[in-house]
PDB file of C-alpha atoms in Angstrom:
ATOM      1  CA  UNK A 457      24.516  32.304  94.710  1.00 71.00           C
ATOM      2  CA  UNK A 458      24.451  29.197  92.308  1.00 79.00           C
ATOM      3  CA  UNK A 459      28.018  28.485  90.327  1.00 82.00           C
ATOM      4  CA  UNK A 460      26.185  29.527  87.200  1.00 81.00           C
ATOM      5  CA  UNK A 461      24.829  32.655  88.701  1.00 80.00           C
ATOM      6  CA  UNK A 462      28.005  34.589  89.457  1.00 82.00           C
ATOM      7  CA  UNK A 463      29.811  32.759  85.929  1.00 84.00           C
ATOM      8  CA  UNK A 464      26.334  34.934  84.181  1.00 79.00           C
ATOM      9  CA  UNK A 465      27.013  38.267  86.041  1.00 83.00           C
ATOM     10  CA  UNK A 466      31.302  38.272  85.613  1.00 81.00           C
ATOM     11  CA  UNK A 467      30.456  37.712  81.849  1.00 82.00           C
ATOM     12  CA  UNK A 468      27.616  39.997  81.600  1.00 82.00           C
ATOM     13  CA  UNK A 469      30.495  42.987  83.674  1.00 81.00           C
ATOM     14  CA  UNK A 470      32.907  41.826  81.446  1.00 80.00           C
ATOM     15  CA  UNK A 471      31.177  42.589  78.229  1.00 83.00           C
ATOM     16  CA  UNK A 472      29.432  46.026  80.048  1.00 83.00           C
ATOM     17  CA  UNK A 473      33.440  46.796  80.687  1.00 80.00           C
ATOM     18  CA  UNK A 474      34.176  46.432  76.939  1.00 76.00           C
ATOM     19  CA  UNK A 475      31.368  48.470  75.570  1.00 78.00           C
ATOM     20  CA  UNK A 476      32.445  51.452  78.426  1.00 75.00           C
ATOM     21  CA  UNK A 477      36.203  50.719  76.924  1.00 75.00           C
ATOM     22  CA  UNK A 478      35.441  51.333  73.621  1.00 73.00           C
ATOM     23  CA  UNK A 479      32.888  54.613  74.195  1.00 74.00           C
ATOM     24  CA  UNK A 480      35.374  56.310  75.992  1.00 71.00           C
ATOM     25  CA  UNK A 481      38.595  54.906  73.542  1.00 67.00           C
ATOM     26  CA  UNK A 482      40.132  53.775  77.089  1.00 62.00           C
ATOM     27  CA  UNK A 483      42.683  50.783  76.137  1.00 56.00           C
ATOM     28  CA  UNK A 484      44.745  50.376  78.702  1.00 54.00           C
ATOM     29  CA  UNK A 485      44.083  49.536  81.868  1.00 50.00           C
ATOM     30  CA  UNK A 486      43.096  52.588  84.666  1.00 48.00           C
ATOM     31  CA  UNK A 487      45.651  51.625  86.638  1.00 48.00           C
ATOM     32  CA  UNK A 488      48.298  52.269  84.282  1.00 48.00           C
ATOM     33  CA  UNK A 489      47.370  56.351  84.602  1.00 49.00           C
ATOM     34  CA  UNK A 490      45.116  56.485  81.699  1.00 51.00           C
ATOM     35  CA  UNK A 491      42.554  58.934  83.283  1.00 50.00           C
ATOM     36  CA  UNK A 492      39.976  60.583  81.416  1.00 54.00           C
ATOM     37  CA  UNK A 493      41.278  64.083  81.120  1.00 63.00           C
ATOM     38  CA  UNK A 494      39.351  67.301  82.964  1.00 68.00           C
ATOM     39  CA  UNK A 495      37.665  69.353  80.717  1.00 71.00           C
ATOM     40  CA  UNK A 496      38.413  72.946  79.997  1.00 79.00           C
ATOM     41  CA  UNK A 497      36.642  75.656  81.752  1.00 80.00           C
ATOM     42  CA  UNK A 498      36.253  77.230  77.823  1.00 82.00           C
ATOM     43  CA  UNK A 499      35.186  73.511  76.234  1.00 81.00           C
ATOM     44  CA  UNK A 500      32.738  73.211  79.537  1.00 82.00           C
ATOM     45  CA  UNK A 501      31.119  77.036  79.603  1.00 83.00           C
ATOM     46  CA  UNK A 502      30.649  76.157  75.387  1.00 81.00           C
ATOM     47  CA  UNK A 503      28.314  73.053  76.566  1.00 81.00           C
ATOM     48  CA  UNK A 504      26.698  74.374  79.298  1.00 80.00           C
ATOM     49  CA  UNK A 505      25.865  77.602  76.493  1.00 79.00           C
ATOM     50  CA  UNK A 506      23.887  74.991  74.378  1.00 78.00           C
ATOM     51  CA  UNK A 507      22.800  73.434  77.094  1.00 77.00           C
ATOM     52  CA  UNK A 508      21.630  77.223  78.661  1.00 74.00           C
ATOM     53  CA  UNK A 509      20.092  77.245  75.039  1.00 73.00           C
ATOM     54  CA  UNK A 510      17.795  74.597  75.278  1.00 70.00           C
ATOM     55  CA  UNK A 511      15.770  75.338  78.381  1.00 69.00           C
ATOM     56  CA  UNK A 512      11.887  76.567  77.830  1.00 64.00           C
ATOM     57  CA  UNK A 513      12.232  80.462  78.408  1.00 66.00           C
ATOM     58  CA  UNK A 514       9.158  79.935  81.568  1.00 65.00           C
ATOM     59  CA  UNK A 515      11.599  77.868  83.682  1.00 77.00           C
ATOM     60  CA  UNK A 516      14.848  79.709  82.630  1.00 74.00           C
ATOM     61  CA  UNK A 517      13.013  82.718  84.154  1.00 80.00           C
ATOM     62  CA  UNK A 518      12.385  81.242  87.225  1.00 83.00           C
ATOM     63  CA  UNK A 519      15.934  79.948  87.907  1.00 82.00           C
ATOM     64  CA  UNK A 520      17.039  83.388  86.682  1.00 84.00           C
ATOM     65  CA  UNK A 521      14.877  84.597  89.557  1.00 87.00           C
ATOM     66  CA  UNK A 522      16.404  81.812  92.629  1.00 89.00           C
ATOM     67  CA  UNK A 523      19.812  83.004  91.147  1.00 89.00           C
ATOM     68  CA  UNK A 524      19.212  87.023  91.861  1.00 90.00           C
ATOM     69  CA  UNK A 525      17.894  86.396  95.234  1.00 91.00           C
ATOM     70  CA  UNK A 526      20.788  84.751  96.377  1.00 91.00           C
ATOM     71  CA  UNK A 527      23.372  87.623  97.563  1.00 92.00           C
ATOM     72  CA  UNK A 528      26.593  88.212  95.645  1.00 91.00           C
ATOM     73  CA  UNK A 529      28.329  86.348  98.410  1.00 92.00           C
ATOM     74  CA  UNK A 530      26.523  83.514  98.241  1.00 92.00           C
ATOM     75  CA  UNK A 531      26.653  83.477  94.245  1.00 91.00           C
ATOM     76  CA  UNK A 532      30.984  84.039  94.582  1.00 91.00           C
ATOM     77  CA  UNK A 533      30.627  80.899  97.097  1.00 92.00           C
ATOM     78  CA  UNK A 534      28.433  78.770  94.728  1.00 90.00           C
ATOM     79  CA  UNK A 535      30.728  79.136  91.946  1.00 89.00           C
ATOM     80  CA  UNK A 536      33.969  79.297  93.480  1.00 89.00           C
ATOM     81  CA  UNK A 537      32.792  76.055  94.763  1.00 90.00           C
ATOM     82  CA  UNK A 538      31.440  74.622  91.599  1.00 87.00           C
ATOM     83  CA  UNK A 539      34.720  76.083  89.971  1.00 87.00           C
ATOM     84  CA  UNK A 540      37.491  74.243  92.279  1.00 87.00           C
ATOM     85  CA  UNK A 541      35.774  71.225  92.367  1.00 86.00           C
ATOM     86  CA  UNK A 542      35.475  70.832  89.078  1.00 84.00           C
ATOM     87  CA  UNK A 543      38.451  72.617  87.453  1.00 84.00           C
ATOM     88  CA  UNK A 544      40.890  72.537  90.229  1.00 83.00           C
ATOM     89  CA  UNK A 545      42.333  75.162  92.598  1.00 80.00           C
ATOM     90  CA  UNK A 546      43.777  77.595  90.881  1.00 81.00           C
ATOM     91  CA  UNK A 547      40.454  77.868  88.250  1.00 80.00           C
ATOM     92  CA  UNK A 548      38.848  80.586  90.794  1.00 79.00           C
ATOM     93  CA  UNK A 549      42.332  82.950  90.518  1.00 84.00           C
ATOM     94  CA  UNK A 550      42.199  82.806  86.899  1.00 85.00           C
ATOM     95  CA  UNK A 551      38.748  85.030  86.351  1.00 86.00           C
ATOM     96  CA  UNK A 552      37.207  87.954  87.516  1.00 89.00           C
ATOM     97  CA  UNK A 553      34.340  88.346  89.625  1.00 89.00           C
ATOM     98  CA  UNK A 554      31.989  89.297  86.890  1.00 90.00           C
ATOM     99  CA  UNK A 555      33.583  86.110  84.855  1.00 90.00           C
ATOM    100  CA  UNK A 556      32.897  84.293  88.243  1.00 88.00           C
ATOM    101  CA  UNK A 557      29.142  85.536  88.516  1.00 88.00           C
ATOM    102  CA  UNK A 558      28.938  84.333  84.684  1.00 89.00           C
ATOM    103  CA  UNK A 559      30.186  81.136  84.930  1.00 88.00           C
ATOM    104  CA  UNK A 560      28.424  80.118  88.351  1.00 88.00           C
ATOM    105  CA  UNK A 561      24.739  81.245  86.841  1.00 88.00           C
ATOM    106  CA  UNK A 562      25.518  79.501  83.528  1.00 86.00           C
ATOM    107  CA  UNK A 563      26.355  76.544  85.924  1.00 87.00           C
ATOM    108  CA  UNK A 564      22.998  76.856  88.040  1.00 86.00           C
ATOM    109  CA  UNK A 565      20.791  77.346  85.771  1.00 82.00           C
ATOM    110  CA  UNK A 566      22.298  74.124  84.219  1.00 82.00           C
ATOM    111  CA  UNK A 567      22.559  72.419  86.814  1.00 78.00           C
ATOM    112  CA  UNK A 568      19.075  72.879  88.476  1.00 64.00           C
ATOM    113  CA  UNK A 569      17.580  71.901  84.901  1.00 58.00           C
ATOM    114  CA  UNK A 570      19.821  68.140  83.967  1.00 57.00           C
ATOM    115  CA  UNK A 571      22.799  68.092  86.855  1.00 51.00           C
ATOM    116  CA  UNK A 572      26.192  68.496  86.096  1.00 51.00           C
ATOM    117  CA  UNK A 573      27.618  68.512  83.099  1.00 52.00           C
ATOM    118  CA  UNK A 574      29.867  65.483  82.015  1.00 49.00           C
TER     119      UNK A 574
END
């Protein structure tokens, strides 16, 4: 690779990094401990409900059918894995089984449509 190509790549990368920092509100270096905050279950659930409302009725029905075909043990395993991965291990013990299943079903429907909520 020629020197001018390396310089162009470096300039483009620094511009992308500056845009990213401006859009995410980061002003400090990531290495100084300025990490983005985790979502709370409540804020995630609110966003998930908004996304779920946007799903087409027919597609949602098919996905709900797939969820209902899973055993309750599979649903709980899916939900607890999601809760631990997304919100930390304490989130698994914070909610009742019914609340966990509702969170898991919502995540399942959203994830099947467009991937995890960021």
